[in-house]
PDB file of C-alpha atoms and ligand atoms in Angstrom:
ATOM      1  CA  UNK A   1      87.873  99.198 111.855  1.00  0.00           C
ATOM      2  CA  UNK A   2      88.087  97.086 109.326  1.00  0.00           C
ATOM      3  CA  UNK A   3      89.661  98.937 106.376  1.00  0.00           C
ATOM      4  CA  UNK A   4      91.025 102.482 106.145  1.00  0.00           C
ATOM      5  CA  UNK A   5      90.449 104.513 103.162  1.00  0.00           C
ATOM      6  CA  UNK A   6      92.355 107.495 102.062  1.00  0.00           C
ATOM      7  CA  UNK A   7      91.842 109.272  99.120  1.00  0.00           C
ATOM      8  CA  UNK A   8      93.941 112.205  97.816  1.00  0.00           C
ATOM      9  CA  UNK A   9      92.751 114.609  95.087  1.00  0.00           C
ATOM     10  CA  UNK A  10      92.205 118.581  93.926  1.00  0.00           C
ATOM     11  CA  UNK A  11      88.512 118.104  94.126  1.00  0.00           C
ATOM     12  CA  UNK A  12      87.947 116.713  97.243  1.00  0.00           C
ATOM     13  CA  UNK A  13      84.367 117.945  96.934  1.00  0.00           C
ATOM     14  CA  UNK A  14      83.983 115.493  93.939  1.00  0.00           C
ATOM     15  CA  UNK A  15      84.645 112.638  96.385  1.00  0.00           C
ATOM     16  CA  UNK A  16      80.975 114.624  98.753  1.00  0.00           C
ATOM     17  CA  UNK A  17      78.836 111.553  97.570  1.00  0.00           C
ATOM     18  CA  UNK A  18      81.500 108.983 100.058  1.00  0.00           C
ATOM     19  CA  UNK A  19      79.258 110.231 102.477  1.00  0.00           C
ATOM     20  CA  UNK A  20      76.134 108.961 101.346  1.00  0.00           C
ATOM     21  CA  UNK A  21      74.147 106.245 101.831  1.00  0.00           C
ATOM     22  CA  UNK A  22      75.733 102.407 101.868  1.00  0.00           C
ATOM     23  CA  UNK A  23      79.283 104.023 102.376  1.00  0.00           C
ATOM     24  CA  UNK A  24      77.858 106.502 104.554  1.00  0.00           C
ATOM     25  CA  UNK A  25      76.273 103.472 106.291  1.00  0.00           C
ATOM     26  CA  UNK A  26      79.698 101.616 106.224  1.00  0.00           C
ATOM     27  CA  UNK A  27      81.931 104.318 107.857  1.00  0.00           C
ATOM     28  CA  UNK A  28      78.836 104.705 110.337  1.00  0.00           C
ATOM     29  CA  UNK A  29      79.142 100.955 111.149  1.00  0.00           C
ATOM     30  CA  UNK A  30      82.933 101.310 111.806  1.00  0.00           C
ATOM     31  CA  UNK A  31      83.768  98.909 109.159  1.00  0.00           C
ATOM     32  CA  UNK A  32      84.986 101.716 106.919  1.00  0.00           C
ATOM     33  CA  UNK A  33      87.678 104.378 107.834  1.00  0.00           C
ATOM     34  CA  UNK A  34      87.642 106.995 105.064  1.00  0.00           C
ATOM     35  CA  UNK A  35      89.618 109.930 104.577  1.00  0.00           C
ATOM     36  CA  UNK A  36      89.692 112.731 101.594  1.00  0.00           C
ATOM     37  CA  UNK A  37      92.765 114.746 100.865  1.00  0.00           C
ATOM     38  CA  UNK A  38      92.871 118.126  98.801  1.00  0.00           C
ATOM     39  CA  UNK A  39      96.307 117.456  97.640  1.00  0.00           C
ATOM     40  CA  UNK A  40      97.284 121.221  97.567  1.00  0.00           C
ATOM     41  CA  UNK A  41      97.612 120.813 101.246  1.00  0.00           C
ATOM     42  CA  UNK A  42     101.450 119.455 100.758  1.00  0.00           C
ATOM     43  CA  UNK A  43     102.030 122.629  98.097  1.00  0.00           C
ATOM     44  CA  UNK A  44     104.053 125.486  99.794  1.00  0.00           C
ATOM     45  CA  UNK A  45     104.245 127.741  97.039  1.00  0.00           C
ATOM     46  CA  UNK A  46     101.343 131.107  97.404  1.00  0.00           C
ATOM     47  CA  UNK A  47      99.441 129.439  93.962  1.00  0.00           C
ATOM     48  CA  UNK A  48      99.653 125.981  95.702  1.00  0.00           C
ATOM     49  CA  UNK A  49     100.889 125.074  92.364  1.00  0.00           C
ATOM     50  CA  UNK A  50     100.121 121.147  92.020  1.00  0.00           C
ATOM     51  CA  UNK A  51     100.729 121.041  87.773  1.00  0.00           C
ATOM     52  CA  UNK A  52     103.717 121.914  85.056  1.00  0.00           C
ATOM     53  CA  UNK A  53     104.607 121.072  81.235  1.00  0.00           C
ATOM     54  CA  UNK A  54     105.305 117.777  80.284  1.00  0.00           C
ATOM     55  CA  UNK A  55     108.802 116.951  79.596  1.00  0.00           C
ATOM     56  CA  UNK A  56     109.369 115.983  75.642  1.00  0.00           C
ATOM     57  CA  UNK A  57     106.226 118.215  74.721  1.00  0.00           C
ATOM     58  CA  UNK A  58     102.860 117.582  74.097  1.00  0.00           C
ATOM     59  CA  UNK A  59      99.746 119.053  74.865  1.00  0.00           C
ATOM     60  CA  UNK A  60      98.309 119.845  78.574  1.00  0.00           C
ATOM     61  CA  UNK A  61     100.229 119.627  81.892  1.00  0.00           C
ATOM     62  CA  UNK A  62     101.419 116.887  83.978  1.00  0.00           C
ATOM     63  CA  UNK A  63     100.797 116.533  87.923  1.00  0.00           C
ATOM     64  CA  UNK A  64     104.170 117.700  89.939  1.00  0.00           C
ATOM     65  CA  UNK A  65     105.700 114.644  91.928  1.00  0.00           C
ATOM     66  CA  UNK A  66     106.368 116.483  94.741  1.00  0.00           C
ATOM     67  CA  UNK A  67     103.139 117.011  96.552  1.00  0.00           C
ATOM     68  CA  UNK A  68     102.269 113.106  95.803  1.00  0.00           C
ATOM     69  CA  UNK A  69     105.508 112.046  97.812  1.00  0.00           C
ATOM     70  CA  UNK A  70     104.771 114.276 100.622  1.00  0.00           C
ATOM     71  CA  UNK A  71     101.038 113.786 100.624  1.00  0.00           C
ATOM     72  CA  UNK A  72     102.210 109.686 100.502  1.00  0.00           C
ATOM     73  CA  UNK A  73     104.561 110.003 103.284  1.00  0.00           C
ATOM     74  CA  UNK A  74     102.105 111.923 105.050  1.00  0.00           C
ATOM     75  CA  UNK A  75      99.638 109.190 104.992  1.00  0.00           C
ATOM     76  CA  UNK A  76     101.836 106.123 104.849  1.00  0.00           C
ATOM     77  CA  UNK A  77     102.992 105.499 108.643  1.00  0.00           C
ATOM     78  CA  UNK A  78     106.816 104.342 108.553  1.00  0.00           C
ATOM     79  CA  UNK A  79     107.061 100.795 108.625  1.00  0.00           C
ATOM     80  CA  UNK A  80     103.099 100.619 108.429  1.00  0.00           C
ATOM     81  CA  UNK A  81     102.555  96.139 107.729  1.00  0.00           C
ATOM     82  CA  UNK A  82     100.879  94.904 105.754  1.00  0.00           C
ATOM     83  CA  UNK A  83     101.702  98.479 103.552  1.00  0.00           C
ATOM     84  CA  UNK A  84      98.521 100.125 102.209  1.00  0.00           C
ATOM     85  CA  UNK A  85      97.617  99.521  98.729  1.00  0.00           C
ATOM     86  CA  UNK A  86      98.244 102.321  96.418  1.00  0.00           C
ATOM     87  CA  UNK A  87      95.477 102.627  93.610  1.00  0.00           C
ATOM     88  CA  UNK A  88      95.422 104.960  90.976  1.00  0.00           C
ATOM     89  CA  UNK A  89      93.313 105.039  88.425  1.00  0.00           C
ATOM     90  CA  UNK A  90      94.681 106.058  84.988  1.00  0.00           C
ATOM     91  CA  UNK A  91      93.491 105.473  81.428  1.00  0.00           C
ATOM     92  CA  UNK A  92      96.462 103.383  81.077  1.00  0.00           C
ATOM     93  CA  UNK A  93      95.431 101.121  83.818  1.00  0.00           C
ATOM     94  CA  UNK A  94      94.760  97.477  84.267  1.00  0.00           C
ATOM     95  CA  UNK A  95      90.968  96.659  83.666  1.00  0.00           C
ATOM     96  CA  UNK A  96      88.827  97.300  86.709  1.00  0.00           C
ATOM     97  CA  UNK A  97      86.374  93.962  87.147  1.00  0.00           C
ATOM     98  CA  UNK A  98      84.784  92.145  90.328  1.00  0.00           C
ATOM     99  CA  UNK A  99      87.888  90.214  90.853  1.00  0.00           C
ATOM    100  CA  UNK A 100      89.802  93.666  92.153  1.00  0.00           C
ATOM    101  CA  UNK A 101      87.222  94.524  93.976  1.00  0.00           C
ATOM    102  CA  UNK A 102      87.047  91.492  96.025  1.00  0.00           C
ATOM    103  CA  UNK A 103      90.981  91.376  96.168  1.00  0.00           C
ATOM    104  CA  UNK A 104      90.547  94.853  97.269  1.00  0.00           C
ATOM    105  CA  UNK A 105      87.886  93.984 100.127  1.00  0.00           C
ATOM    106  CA  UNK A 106      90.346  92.314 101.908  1.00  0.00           C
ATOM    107  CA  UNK A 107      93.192  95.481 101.904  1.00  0.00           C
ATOM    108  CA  UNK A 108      93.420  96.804 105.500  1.00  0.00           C
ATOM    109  CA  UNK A 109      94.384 100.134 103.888  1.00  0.00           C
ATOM    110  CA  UNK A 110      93.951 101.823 100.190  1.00  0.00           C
ATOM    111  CA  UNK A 111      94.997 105.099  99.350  1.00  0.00           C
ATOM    112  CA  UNK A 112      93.247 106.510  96.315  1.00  0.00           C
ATOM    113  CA  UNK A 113      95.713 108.834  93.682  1.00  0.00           C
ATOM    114  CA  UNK A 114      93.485 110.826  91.994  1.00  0.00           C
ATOM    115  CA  UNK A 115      94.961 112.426  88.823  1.00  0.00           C
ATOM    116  CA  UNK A 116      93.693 115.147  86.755  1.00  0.00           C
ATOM    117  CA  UNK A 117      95.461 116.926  83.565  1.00  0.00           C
ATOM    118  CA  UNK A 118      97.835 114.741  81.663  1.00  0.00           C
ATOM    119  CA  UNK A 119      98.538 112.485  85.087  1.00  0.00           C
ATOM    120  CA  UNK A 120     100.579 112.114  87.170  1.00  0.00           C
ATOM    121  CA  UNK A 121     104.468 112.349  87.209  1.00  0.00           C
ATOM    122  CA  UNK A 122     105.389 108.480  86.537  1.00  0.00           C
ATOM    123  CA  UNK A 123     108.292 108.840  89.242  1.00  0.00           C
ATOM    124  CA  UNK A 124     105.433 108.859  92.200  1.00  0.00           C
ATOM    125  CA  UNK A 125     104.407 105.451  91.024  1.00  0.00           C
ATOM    126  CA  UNK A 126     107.708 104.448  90.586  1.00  0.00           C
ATOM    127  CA  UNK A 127     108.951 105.254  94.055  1.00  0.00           C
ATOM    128  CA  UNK A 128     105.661 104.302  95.888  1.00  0.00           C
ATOM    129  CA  UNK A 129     106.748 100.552  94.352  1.00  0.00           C
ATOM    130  CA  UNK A 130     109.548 100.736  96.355  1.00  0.00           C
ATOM    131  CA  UNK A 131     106.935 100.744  99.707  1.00  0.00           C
ATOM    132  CA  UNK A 132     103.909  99.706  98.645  1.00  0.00           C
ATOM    133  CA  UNK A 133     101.974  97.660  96.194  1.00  0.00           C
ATOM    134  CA  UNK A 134     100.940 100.290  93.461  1.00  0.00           C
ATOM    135  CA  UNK A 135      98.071  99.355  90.803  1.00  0.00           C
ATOM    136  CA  UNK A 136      96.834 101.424  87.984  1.00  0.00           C
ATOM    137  CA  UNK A 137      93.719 100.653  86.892  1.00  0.00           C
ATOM    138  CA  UNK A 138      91.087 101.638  84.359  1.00  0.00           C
ATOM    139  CA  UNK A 139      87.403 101.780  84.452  1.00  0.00           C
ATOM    140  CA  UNK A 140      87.329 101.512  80.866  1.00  0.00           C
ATOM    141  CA  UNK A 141      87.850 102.316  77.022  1.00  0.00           C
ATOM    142  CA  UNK A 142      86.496 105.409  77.424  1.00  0.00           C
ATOM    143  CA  UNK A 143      88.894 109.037  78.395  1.00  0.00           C
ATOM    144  CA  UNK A 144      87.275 110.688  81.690  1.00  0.00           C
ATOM    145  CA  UNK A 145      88.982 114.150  82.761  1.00  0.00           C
ATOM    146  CA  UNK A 146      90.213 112.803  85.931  1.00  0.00           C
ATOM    147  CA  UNK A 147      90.206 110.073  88.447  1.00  0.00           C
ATOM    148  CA  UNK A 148      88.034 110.863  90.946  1.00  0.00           C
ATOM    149  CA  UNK A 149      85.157 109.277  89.522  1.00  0.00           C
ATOM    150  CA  UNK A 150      87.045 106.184  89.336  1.00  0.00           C
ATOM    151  CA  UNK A 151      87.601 106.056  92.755  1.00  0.00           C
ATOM    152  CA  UNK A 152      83.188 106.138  93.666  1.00  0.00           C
ATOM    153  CA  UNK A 153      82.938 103.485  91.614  1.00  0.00           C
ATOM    154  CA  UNK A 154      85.501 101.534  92.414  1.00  0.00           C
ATOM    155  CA  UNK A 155      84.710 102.048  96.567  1.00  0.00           C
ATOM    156  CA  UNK A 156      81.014 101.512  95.442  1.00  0.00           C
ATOM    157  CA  UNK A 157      82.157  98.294  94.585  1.00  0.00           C
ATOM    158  CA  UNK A 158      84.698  97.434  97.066  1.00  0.00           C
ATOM    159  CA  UNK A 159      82.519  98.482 100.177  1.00  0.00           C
ATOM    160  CA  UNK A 160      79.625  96.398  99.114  1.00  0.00           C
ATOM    161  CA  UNK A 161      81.483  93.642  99.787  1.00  0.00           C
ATOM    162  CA  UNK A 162      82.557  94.608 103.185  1.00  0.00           C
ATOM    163  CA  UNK A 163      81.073  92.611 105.712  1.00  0.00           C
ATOM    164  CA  UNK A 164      77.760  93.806 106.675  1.00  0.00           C
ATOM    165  CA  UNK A 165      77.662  96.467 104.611  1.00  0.00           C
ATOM    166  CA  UNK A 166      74.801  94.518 102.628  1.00  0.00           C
ATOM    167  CA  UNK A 167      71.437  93.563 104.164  1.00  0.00           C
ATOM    168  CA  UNK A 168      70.435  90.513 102.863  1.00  0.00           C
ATOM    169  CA  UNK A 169      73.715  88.429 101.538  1.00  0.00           C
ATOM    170  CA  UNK A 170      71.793  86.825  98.935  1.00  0.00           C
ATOM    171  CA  UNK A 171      71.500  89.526  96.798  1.00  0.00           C
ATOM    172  CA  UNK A 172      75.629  89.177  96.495  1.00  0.00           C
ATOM    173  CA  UNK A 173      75.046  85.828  95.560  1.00  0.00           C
ATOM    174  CA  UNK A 174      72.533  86.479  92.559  1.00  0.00           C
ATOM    175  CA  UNK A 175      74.654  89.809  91.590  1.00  0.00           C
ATOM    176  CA  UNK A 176      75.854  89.522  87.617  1.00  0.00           C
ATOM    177  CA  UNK A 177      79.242  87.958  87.349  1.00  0.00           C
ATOM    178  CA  UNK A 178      79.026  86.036  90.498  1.00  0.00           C
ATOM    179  CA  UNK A 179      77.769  82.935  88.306  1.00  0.00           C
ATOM    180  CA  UNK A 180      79.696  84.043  85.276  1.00  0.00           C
ATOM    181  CA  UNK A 181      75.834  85.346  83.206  1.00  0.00           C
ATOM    182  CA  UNK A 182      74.271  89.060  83.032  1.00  0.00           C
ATOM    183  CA  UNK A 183      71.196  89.261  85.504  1.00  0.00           C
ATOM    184  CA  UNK A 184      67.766  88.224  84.370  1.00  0.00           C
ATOM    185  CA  UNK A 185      65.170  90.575  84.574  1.00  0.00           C
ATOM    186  CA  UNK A 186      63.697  91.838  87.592  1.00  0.00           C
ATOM    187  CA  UNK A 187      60.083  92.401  88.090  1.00  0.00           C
ATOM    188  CA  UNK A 188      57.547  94.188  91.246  1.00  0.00           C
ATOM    189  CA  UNK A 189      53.968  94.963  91.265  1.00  0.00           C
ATOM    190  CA  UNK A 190      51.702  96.144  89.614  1.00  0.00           C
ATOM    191  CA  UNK A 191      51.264  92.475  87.377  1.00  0.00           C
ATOM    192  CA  UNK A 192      50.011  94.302  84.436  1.00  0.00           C
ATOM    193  CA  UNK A 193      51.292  97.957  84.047  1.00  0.00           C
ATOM    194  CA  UNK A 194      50.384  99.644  80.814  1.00  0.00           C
ATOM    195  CA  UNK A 195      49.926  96.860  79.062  1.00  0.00           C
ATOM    196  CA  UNK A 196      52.820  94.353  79.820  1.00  0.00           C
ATOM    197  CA  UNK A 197      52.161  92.122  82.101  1.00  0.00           C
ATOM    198  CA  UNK A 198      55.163  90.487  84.470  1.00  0.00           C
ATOM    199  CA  UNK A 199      55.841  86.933  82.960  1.00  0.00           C
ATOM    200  CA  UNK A 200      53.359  84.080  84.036  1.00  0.00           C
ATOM    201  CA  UNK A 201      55.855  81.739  85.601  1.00  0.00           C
ATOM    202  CA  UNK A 202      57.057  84.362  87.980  1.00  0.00           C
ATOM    203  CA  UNK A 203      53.880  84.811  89.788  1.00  0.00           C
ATOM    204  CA  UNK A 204      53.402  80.661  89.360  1.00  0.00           C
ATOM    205  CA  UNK A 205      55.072  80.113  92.623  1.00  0.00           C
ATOM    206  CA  UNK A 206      56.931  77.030  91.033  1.00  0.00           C
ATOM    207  CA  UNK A 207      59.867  77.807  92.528  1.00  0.00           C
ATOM    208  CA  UNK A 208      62.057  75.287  90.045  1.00  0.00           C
ATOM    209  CA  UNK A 209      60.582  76.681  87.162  1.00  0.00           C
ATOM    210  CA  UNK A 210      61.460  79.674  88.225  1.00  0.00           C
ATOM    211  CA  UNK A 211      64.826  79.136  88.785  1.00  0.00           C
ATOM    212  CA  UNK A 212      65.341  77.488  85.838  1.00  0.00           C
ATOM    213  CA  UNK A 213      63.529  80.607  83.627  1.00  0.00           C
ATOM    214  CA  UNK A 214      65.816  83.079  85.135  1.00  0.00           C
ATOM    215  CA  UNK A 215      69.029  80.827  84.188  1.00  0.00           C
ATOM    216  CA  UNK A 216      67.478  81.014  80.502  1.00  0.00           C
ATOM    217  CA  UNK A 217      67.106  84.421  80.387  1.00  0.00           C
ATOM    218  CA  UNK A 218      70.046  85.216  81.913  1.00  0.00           C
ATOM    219  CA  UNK A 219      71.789  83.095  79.207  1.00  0.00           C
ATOM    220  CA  UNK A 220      69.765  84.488  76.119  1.00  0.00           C
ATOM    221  CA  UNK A 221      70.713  88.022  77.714  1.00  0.00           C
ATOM    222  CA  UNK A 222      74.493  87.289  78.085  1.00  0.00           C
ATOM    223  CA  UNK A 223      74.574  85.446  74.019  1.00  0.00           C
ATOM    224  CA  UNK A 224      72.981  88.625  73.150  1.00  0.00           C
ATOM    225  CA  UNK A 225      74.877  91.184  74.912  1.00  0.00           C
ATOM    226  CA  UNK A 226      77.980  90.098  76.413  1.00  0.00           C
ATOM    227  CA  UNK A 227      79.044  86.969  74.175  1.00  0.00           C
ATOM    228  CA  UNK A 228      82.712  87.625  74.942  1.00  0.00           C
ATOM    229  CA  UNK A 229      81.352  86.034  78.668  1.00  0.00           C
ATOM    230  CA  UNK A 230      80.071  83.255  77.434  1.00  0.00           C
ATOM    231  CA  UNK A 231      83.597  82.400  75.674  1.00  0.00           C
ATOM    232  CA  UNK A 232      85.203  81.901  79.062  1.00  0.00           C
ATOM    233  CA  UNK A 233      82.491  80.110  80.789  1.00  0.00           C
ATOM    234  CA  UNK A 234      83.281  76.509  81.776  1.00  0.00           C
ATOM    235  CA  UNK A 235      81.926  73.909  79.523  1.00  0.00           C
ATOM    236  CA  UNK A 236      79.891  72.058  82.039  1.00  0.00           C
ATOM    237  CA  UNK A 237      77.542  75.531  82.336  1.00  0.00           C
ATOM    238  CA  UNK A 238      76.897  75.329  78.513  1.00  0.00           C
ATOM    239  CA  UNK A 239      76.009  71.572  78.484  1.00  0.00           C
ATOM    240  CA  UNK A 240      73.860  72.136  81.407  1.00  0.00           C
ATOM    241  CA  UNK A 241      71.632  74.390  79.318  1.00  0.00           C
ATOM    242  CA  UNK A 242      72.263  72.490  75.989  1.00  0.00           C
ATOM    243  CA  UNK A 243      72.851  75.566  74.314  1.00  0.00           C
ATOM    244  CA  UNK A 244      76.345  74.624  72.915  1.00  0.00           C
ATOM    245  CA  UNK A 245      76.284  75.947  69.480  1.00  0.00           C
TER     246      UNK A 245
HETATM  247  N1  JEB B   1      90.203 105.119  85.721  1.00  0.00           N
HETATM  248  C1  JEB B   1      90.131 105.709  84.722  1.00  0.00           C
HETATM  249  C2  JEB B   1      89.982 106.412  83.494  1.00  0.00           C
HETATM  250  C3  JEB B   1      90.446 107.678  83.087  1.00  0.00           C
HETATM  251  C4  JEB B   1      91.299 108.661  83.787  1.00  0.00           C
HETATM  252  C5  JEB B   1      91.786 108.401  85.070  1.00  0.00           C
HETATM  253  C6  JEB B   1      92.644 109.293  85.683  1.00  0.00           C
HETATM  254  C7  JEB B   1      93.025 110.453  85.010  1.00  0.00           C
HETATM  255  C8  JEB B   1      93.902 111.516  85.345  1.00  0.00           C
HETATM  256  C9  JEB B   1      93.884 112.411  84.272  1.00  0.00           C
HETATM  257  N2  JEB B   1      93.042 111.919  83.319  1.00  0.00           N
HETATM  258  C10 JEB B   1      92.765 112.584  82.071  1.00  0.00           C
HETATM  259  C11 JEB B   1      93.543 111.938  80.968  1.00  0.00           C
HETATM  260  C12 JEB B   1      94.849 111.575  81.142  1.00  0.00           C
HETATM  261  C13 JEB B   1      95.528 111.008  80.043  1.00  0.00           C
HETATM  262  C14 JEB B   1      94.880 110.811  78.864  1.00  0.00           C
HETATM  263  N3  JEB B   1      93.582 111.144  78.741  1.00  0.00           N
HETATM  264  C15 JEB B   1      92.937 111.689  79.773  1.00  0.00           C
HETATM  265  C16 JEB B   1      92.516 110.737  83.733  1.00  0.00           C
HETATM  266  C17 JEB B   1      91.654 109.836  83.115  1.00  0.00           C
HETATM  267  N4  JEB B   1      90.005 107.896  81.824  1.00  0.00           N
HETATM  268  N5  JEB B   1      89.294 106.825  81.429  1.00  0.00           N
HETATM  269  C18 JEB B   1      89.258 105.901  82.404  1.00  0.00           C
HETATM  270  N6  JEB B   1      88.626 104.682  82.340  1.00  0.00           N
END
């Protein structure tokens, strides 16, 4: 197996859809070893209490630290090299973009902290450090409940780039942000559906053209919608396309 996946949460059942489809394909394959935890499992109290107030006030309630160390130790063989990668994802996190996910493609083993409440006790991150490399990372500017959503996107996007998790390679190499543009549009048959027809040089079979009406569009589309990604693109790109402002 290629890479081991453990993820550790209250709602396992959130994490049902790992079994579906590409993932479902990978761990099929044997490329992708995945495991989900219900944290309560390492409670020993009769409420399987996993939650308590948060020291210096505030509202809601904080995850407890010790079920995360023993569910950790649990699932961290001693001495275990390289050490698993411990992400958790947290509003507070680092930015979630392609680059993790391709840094995470090559882990032999992540283990997934999914919080819920407040978070999680910062001493579990803080002690992990001392065995593992711990990230906390964020989706985005926007305040979910909990993490386990998080975690299908982000092994969406980590397993897709496992090898041969994809059919045909080339669609990773056309994927947005692999040339540093949004995707052009895509069009299928019917050539003329209600009224809009697909664009003439598509179905021209001038392969150049094409090419080069697809980098257009995909530039237009990026100005118009993501010009923060144009900012960082390397000047030769802009020349290229003699769009320099
Ligand atoms: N990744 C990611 C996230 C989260 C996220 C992730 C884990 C937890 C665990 C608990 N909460 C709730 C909560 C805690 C503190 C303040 N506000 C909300 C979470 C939110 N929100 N938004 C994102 N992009």
């Amino acid at each position: 197996t290629r890479m081991r996946v453990d993820v550790v949460s209250i709602f396992p059942e959130y994490l049902a859809p790992l079994d579906l489809s590409l993932i479902g394909r990978a761990r099929a394959s044997g490329v992708l070893d995945l495991a989900v935890h219900d944290l309560r499992t390492w409670t020993h109290d009769v409420h399987r209490t996993v939650d308590d107030t948060p020291y210096g006030g505030g509202p809601g309630m904080v995850m407890r630290p010790e079920p995360w160390g023993e569910a950790l130790d649990a699932l961290v063989p001693v001495g275990e090299e390289p050490p698993p990668r411990l992400v958790v994802p947290s509003p507070a996190g680092v930015p979630f973009r392609q680059a993790l996910a391709h840094e995470w493609a090559a882990e032999r083993h992540l283990i997934f902290a999914c919080g819920r409440y407040e978070g999680i006790d910062q001493r579990v991150l803080e002690h992990a450090a001392t065995r593992m490399p711990v990230t906390e990372v964020s989706l985005g500017d926007y305040v979910l409940f909990g993490g386990e959503v998080a975690v299908l996107v982000i092994m969406e996007a980590v397993t897709r780039l496992l090898p041969g998790v994809l059919g045909n390679a080339d669609s990773l190499a056309e994927e947005s942000h692999a040339h540093g543009l949004l995707e052009a549009p895509v069009y299928t048959k019917p050539p003329g559906w209600r009224g809009h027809d697909v664009p003439e040089i598509l179905r021209s079979g001038d392969h150049g053209r094409i090419a080069r009406w697809r980098r257009d569009e995909a530039l237009v589309r990026t100005a118009r919608r993501r010009p923060d990604m144009l900012a960082v693109l390397p000047a030769t790109e802009l020349d290229k396309r003699d769009i320099a402002a």
